[in-house]
Each structure stands twice: as C-alpha cells, then as structure tokens.
Amino acid sequence: PVVTDDGRLLARIYSESDLLVAECLRTGAWEGLDAAELAAALSSVLYESRREVHGGVSADVPTGRLRRALNQTRRLWTELRADEQRHRIAQSREPDDGFVAAIHRWASTGDLASALAASDTTGTGSTMSAGDFVRWCRQVLGLADQVRNAAPSPELRATARRAIKDVRRGVVAVDAG
C-alpha cells in the first residue's frame, strides 16, 4: 500500500468531521476566505446546535464569500454522506451553522457582548452562555491549528494563523491559560 497526498492530508486532521475537513482543504472550499470567515466555516463542521439542523445555510451568514464556502462545505458533506451510505459505514454529522455568526463577530470585533448576541439563532433573545462560547471557540482554535499545519496552500495556512490570533483573545485567551 502507498499513502497518497490526500491520505497524508487526512492524517493531519483530528476531528469528528476529519473526512469533510480534508475534502474542504483538498477542493479549496475555504480558499479566499478572510480570517473571521475561515473561523466561521470551521465552526460549521464542529458545532452541534441543540436545535435540529435544517438542511441548509441560515439566512444570517455575514458575507457572500462565507455563504459560498458554507454551501460548498454542505455539498461536499452530501457527497461524503452518499458514499458512506453506499458503503454502509458510519455517517458523518451534518454541518451546523449555529455558531457561524457568533464566531465571525468575535473574530471580527473581539466584542463578547456582540458575539453572544449573534449566538441567538432563534431570534428569541436566548443566547449561549459565555462558558459555552469559550468552549466552542477553543474547539475552533484546535481545528484552525490543524488547518494551519495541513492546508495545501500557503495562503490558507496564513489565513488560519490570522484566525487563531483573532479568536484567541479576551476571555478565550484568558481561558487558554
């Protein structure tokens, strides 16, 4: 057996959605995003809402580039899911954009109150706790670090470095120790 370049890329990703992340990197789905957009895209393959995922990208995605990246991520997940069904193997979790607006706002502004307000995906005034927010940010940081090491393009690696810097501040940096 010979390990392919795609296999080496996958070997550098440690996530429940590792196949989807590797496909997003391989196909360039996240190329051209800025740091806040990349953090938001990464959150979609990590975050798990307490609500049911509704099968599409929500209306409150902050930018067109991010919307396109999330749509491409979802298309890749659909293809992956079909392959998993065909081969009767465990199915990957569906991308969830429930943390996209909050992490984008945080990475863009560093304003915790604004980021928590953006976490209200139901429009009911119900926002996530600061502790949950920090926990999800830490997960995004972990995956951003893997992307920084595994991304095929220097541009995406540099964007991942900026995303890490922009997410690791304030209460998130304090929690990091």
mmCIF file of C-alpha atoms in Angstrom:
data_model
loop_
_atom_site.group_PDB
_atom_site.id
_atom_site.type_symbol
_atom_site.label_atom_id
_atom_site.label_comp_id
_atom_site.label_asym_id
_atom_site.label_seq_id
_atom_site.Cartn_x
_atom_site.Cartn_y
_atom_site.Cartn_z
ATOM 1 C CA PRO A 1 0.000 0.000 0.000
ATOM 2 C CA VAL A 2 1.119 3.523 -0.839
ATOM 3 C CA VAL A 3 -0.098 6.582 1.057
ATOM 4 C CA THR A 4 -1.368 9.247 -1.332
ATOM 5 C CA ASP A 5 -1.043 13.010 -0.888
ATOM 6 C CA ASP A 6 -4.751 13.080 0.000
ATOM 7 C CA GLY A 7 -4.125 10.399 2.623
ATOM 8 C CA ARG A 8 -1.257 12.411 4.109
ATOM 9 C CA LEU A 9 -3.539 15.458 4.275
ATOM 10 C CA LEU A 10 -6.237 13.441 6.055
ATOM 11 C CA ALA A 11 -3.667 12.074 8.513
ATOM 12 C CA ARG A 12 -3.047 15.650 9.728
ATOM 13 C CA ILE A 13 -6.695 16.256 10.677
ATOM 14 C CA TYR A 14 -8.008 15.052 14.039
ATOM 15 C CA SER A 15 -11.709 15.871 14.134
ATOM 16 C CA GLU A 16 -15.002 14.040 14.221
ATOM 17 C CA SER A 17 -15.505 15.509 10.735
ATOM 18 C CA ASP A 18 -11.978 14.734 9.523
ATOM 19 C CA LEU A 19 -13.046 13.441 6.092
ATOM 20 C CA LEU A 20 -15.158 16.524 5.453
ATOM 21 C CA VAL A 21 -12.382 18.882 6.604
ATOM 22 C CA ALA A 22 -9.862 17.094 4.396
ATOM 23 C CA GLU A 23 -12.219 17.333 1.409
ATOM 24 C CA CYS A 24 -12.762 21.049 2.043
ATOM 25 C CA LEU A 25 -8.991 21.536 2.084
ATOM 26 C CA ARG A 26 -8.396 19.308 -0.934
ATOM 27 C CA THR A 27 -11.045 21.003 -3.078
ATOM 28 C CA GLY A 28 -10.248 24.564 -1.982
ATOM 29 C CA ALA A 29 -13.713 25.144 -0.493
ATOM 30 C CA TRP A 30 -12.250 27.509 2.115
ATOM 31 C CA GLU A 31 -9.708 29.277 -0.104
ATOM 32 C CA GLY A 32 -10.153 33.042 -0.393
ATOM 33 C CA LEU A 33 -11.845 33.476 2.974
ATOM 34 C CA ASP A 34 -10.593 36.058 5.449
ATOM 35 C CA ALA A 35 -9.681 35.020 9.000
ATOM 36 C CA ALA A 36 -13.142 35.604 10.518
ATOM 37 C CA GLU A 37 -14.822 33.782 7.629
ATOM 38 C CA LEU A 38 -12.465 30.818 7.984
ATOM 39 C CA ALA A 39 -13.148 30.601 11.733
ATOM 40 C CA ALA A 40 -16.872 30.620 10.933
ATOM 41 C CA ALA A 41 -16.520 27.935 8.248
ATOM 42 C CA LEU A 42 -14.525 25.758 10.642
ATOM 43 C CA SER A 43 -17.203 26.170 13.290
ATOM 44 C CA SER A 44 -19.780 24.666 10.929
ATOM 45 C CA VAL A 45 -18.024 21.280 10.953
ATOM 46 C CA LEU A 46 -17.572 21.348 14.748
ATOM 47 C CA TYR A 47 -20.590 22.983 16.325
ATOM 48 C CA GLU A 48 -23.630 20.993 17.375
ATOM 49 C CA SER A 49 -26.791 23.011 17.997
ATOM 50 C CA ARG A 50 -29.341 21.993 20.499
ATOM 51 C CA ARG A 51 -31.832 22.632 17.700
ATOM 52 C CA GLU A 52 -32.332 20.343 14.741
ATOM 53 C CA VAL A 53 -30.156 21.206 11.749
ATOM 54 C CA HIS A 54 -32.474 22.288 8.954
ATOM 55 C CA GLY A 55 -30.539 21.166 5.888
ATOM 56 C CA GLY A 56 -29.300 24.471 4.540
ATOM 57 C CA VAL A 57 -27.237 27.542 5.274
ATOM 58 C CA SER A 58 -29.113 30.003 7.503
ATOM 59 C CA ALA A 59 -30.047 33.500 6.427
ATOM 60 C CA ASP A 60 -27.774 35.236 8.951
ATOM 61 C CA VAL A 61 -24.435 34.323 7.338
ATOM 62 C CA PRO A 62 -22.406 37.569 7.460
ATOM 63 C CA THR A 63 -20.757 37.570 3.985
ATOM 64 C CA GLY A 64 -21.275 36.236 0.491
ATOM 65 C CA ARG A 65 -17.852 34.542 0.428
ATOM 66 C CA LEU A 66 -18.673 32.734 3.650
ATOM 67 C CA ARG A 67 -22.117 31.731 2.322
ATOM 68 C CA ARG A 68 -20.447 30.218 -0.772
ATOM 69 C CA ALA A 69 -17.897 28.359 1.402
ATOM 70 C CA LEU A 70 -20.650 27.002 3.666
ATOM 71 C CA ASN A 71 -22.691 25.902 0.655
ATOM 72 C CA GLN A 72 -19.614 24.145 -0.792
ATOM 73 C CA THR A 73 -18.946 22.509 2.593
ATOM 74 C CA ARG A 74 -22.539 21.260 2.654
ATOM 75 C CA ARG A 75 -22.260 19.948 -0.948
ATOM 76 C CA LEU A 76 -19.106 18.041 -0.027
ATOM 77 C CA TRP A 77 -20.852 16.633 3.056
ATOM 78 C CA THR A 78 -23.761 15.472 0.855
ATOM 79 C CA GLU A 79 -21.332 13.635 -1.445
ATOM 80 C CA LEU A 80 -19.493 12.138 1.531
ATOM 81 C CA ARG A 81 -22.776 11.056 3.106
ATOM 82 C CA ALA A 82 -23.829 9.305 -0.125
ATOM 83 C CA ASP A 83 -20.508 7.428 -0.207
ATOM 84 C CA GLU A 84 -20.916 6.455 3.456
ATOM 85 C CA GLN A 85 -24.440 5.144 2.787
ATOM 86 C CA ARG A 86 -23.316 3.236 -0.302
ATOM 87 C CA HIS A 87 -20.521 1.543 1.655
ATOM 88 C CA ARG A 88 -22.681 1.075 4.765
ATOM 89 C CA ILE A 89 -20.288 2.847 7.115
ATOM 90 C CA ALA A 90 -20.986 5.285 9.960
ATOM 91 C CA GLN A 91 -22.356 8.535 8.640
ATOM 92 C CA SER A 92 -20.756 11.916 9.188
ATOM 93 C CA ARG A 93 -22.545 14.583 11.178
ATOM 94 C CA GLU A 94 -24.233 17.285 9.117
ATOM 95 C CA PRO A 95 -22.571 20.738 9.130
ATOM 96 C CA ASP A 96 -24.279 23.149 11.523
ATOM 97 C CA ASP A 97 -24.106 26.901 11.054
ATOM 98 C CA GLY A 98 -25.477 27.690 14.523
ATOM 99 C CA PHE A 99 -22.191 29.217 15.726
ATOM 100 C CA VAL A 100 -21.177 30.879 12.437
ATOM 101 C CA ALA A 101 -22.476 34.391 13.156
ATOM 102 C CA ALA A 102 -21.159 34.410 16.740
ATOM 103 C CA ILE A 103 -17.607 33.279 15.923
ATOM 104 C CA HIS A 104 -17.475 35.579 12.889
ATOM 105 C CA ARG A 105 -18.474 38.539 15.060
ATOM 106 C CA TRP A 106 -15.933 37.563 17.727
ATOM 107 C CA ALA A 107 -13.070 37.111 15.277
ATOM 108 C CA SER A 108 -14.005 40.381 13.531
ATOM 109 C CA THR A 109 -14.525 42.586 16.589
ATOM 110 C CA GLY A 110 -13.404 40.887 19.803
ATOM 111 C CA ASP A 111 -16.642 42.174 21.380
ATOM 112 C CA LEU A 112 -18.046 39.456 23.644
ATOM 113 C CA ALA A 113 -21.490 41.038 24.122
ATOM 114 C CA SER A 114 -21.902 41.401 20.360
ATOM 115 C CA ALA A 115 -20.700 37.840 19.724
ATOM 116 C CA LEU A 116 -23.063 36.422 22.340
ATOM 117 C CA ALA A 117 -25.951 38.421 20.847
ATOM 118 C CA ALA A 118 -25.096 36.874 17.454
ATOM 119 C CA SER A 119 -25.380 33.415 19.048
ATOM 120 C CA ASP A 120 -29.155 33.880 19.288
ATOM 121 C CA THR A 121 -30.048 31.826 16.225
ATOM 122 C CA THR A 122 -33.719 31.564 17.174
ATOM 123 C CA GLY A 123 -34.451 35.298 17.458
ATOM 124 C CA THR A 124 -35.886 34.736 20.942
ATOM 125 C CA GLY A 125 -33.193 36.525 22.920
ATOM 126 C CA SER A 126 -31.796 33.170 24.045
ATOM 127 C CA THR A 127 -28.011 33.370 23.729
ATOM 128 C CA MET A 128 -25.364 30.856 24.690
ATOM 129 C CA SER A 129 -23.504 31.231 27.953
ATOM 130 C CA ALA A 130 -20.041 32.785 27.980
ATOM 131 C CA GLY A 131 -18.660 29.423 29.105
ATOM 132 C CA ASP A 132 -20.217 27.594 26.150
ATOM 133 C CA PHE A 133 -18.979 30.348 23.840
ATOM 134 C CA VAL A 134 -15.404 29.956 25.089
ATOM 135 C CA ARG A 135 -15.613 26.158 24.806
ATOM 136 C CA TRP A 136 -16.715 26.352 21.156
ATOM 137 C CA CYS A 137 -14.040 28.969 20.401
ATOM 138 C CA ARG A 138 -11.414 26.626 21.827
ATOM 139 C CA GLN A 139 -12.611 23.855 19.510
ATOM 140 C CA VAL A 140 -12.387 26.229 16.529
ATOM 141 C CA LEU A 141 -8.853 27.141 17.641
ATOM 142 C CA GLY A 142 -7.852 23.485 17.693
ATOM 143 C CA LEU A 143 -9.150 22.859 14.188
ATOM 144 C CA ALA A 144 -7.686 26.145 12.896
ATOM 145 C CA ASP A 145 -4.298 24.983 14.157
ATOM 146 C CA GLN A 146 -4.691 21.711 12.254
ATOM 147 C CA VAL A 147 -5.647 23.653 9.106
ATOM 148 C CA ARG A 148 -2.611 25.879 9.659
ATOM 149 C CA ASN A 149 -0.450 22.763 9.524
ATOM 150 C CA ALA A 150 -2.298 20.789 6.840
ATOM 151 C CA ALA A 151 -3.683 23.263 4.292
ATOM 152 C CA PRO A 152 -2.241 22.726 0.828
ATOM 153 C CA SER A 153 -1.856 26.448 0.055
ATOM 154 C CA PRO A 154 0.363 28.983 1.835
ATOM 155 C CA GLU A 155 -2.497 31.498 1.649
ATOM 156 C CA LEU A 156 -4.894 29.266 3.575
ATOM 157 C CA ARG A 157 -2.199 28.436 6.132
ATOM 158 C CA ALA A 158 -1.626 32.186 6.653
ATOM 159 C CA THR A 159 -5.374 32.800 6.969
ATOM 160 C CA ALA A 160 -5.590 30.033 9.582
ATOM 161 C CA ARG A 161 -2.762 31.715 11.545
ATOM 162 C CA ARG A 162 -4.691 35.021 11.473
ATOM 163 C CA ALA A 163 -7.895 33.235 12.503
ATOM 164 C CA ILE A 164 -6.098 31.747 15.515
ATOM 165 C CA LYS A 165 -4.858 35.205 16.509
ATOM 166 C CA ASP A 166 -8.300 36.763 16.046
ATOM 167 C CA VAL A 167 -10.148 34.087 18.024
ATOM 168 C CA ARG A 168 -7.534 33.680 20.798
ATOM 169 C CA ARG A 169 -8.135 36.963 22.628
ATOM 170 C CA GLY A 170 -10.135 38.334 25.535
ATOM 171 C CA VAL A 171 -11.985 35.704 27.528
ATOM 172 C CA VAL A 172 -10.906 32.992 25.094
ATOM 173 C CA ALA A 173 -7.212 33.799 25.657
ATOM 174 C CA VAL A 174 -7.718 34.027 29.422
ATOM 175 C CA ASP A 175 -9.366 30.612 29.431
ATOM 176 C CA ALA A 176 -6.454 29.218 27.414
ATOM 177 C CA GLY A 177 -4.171 29.755 30.388
#
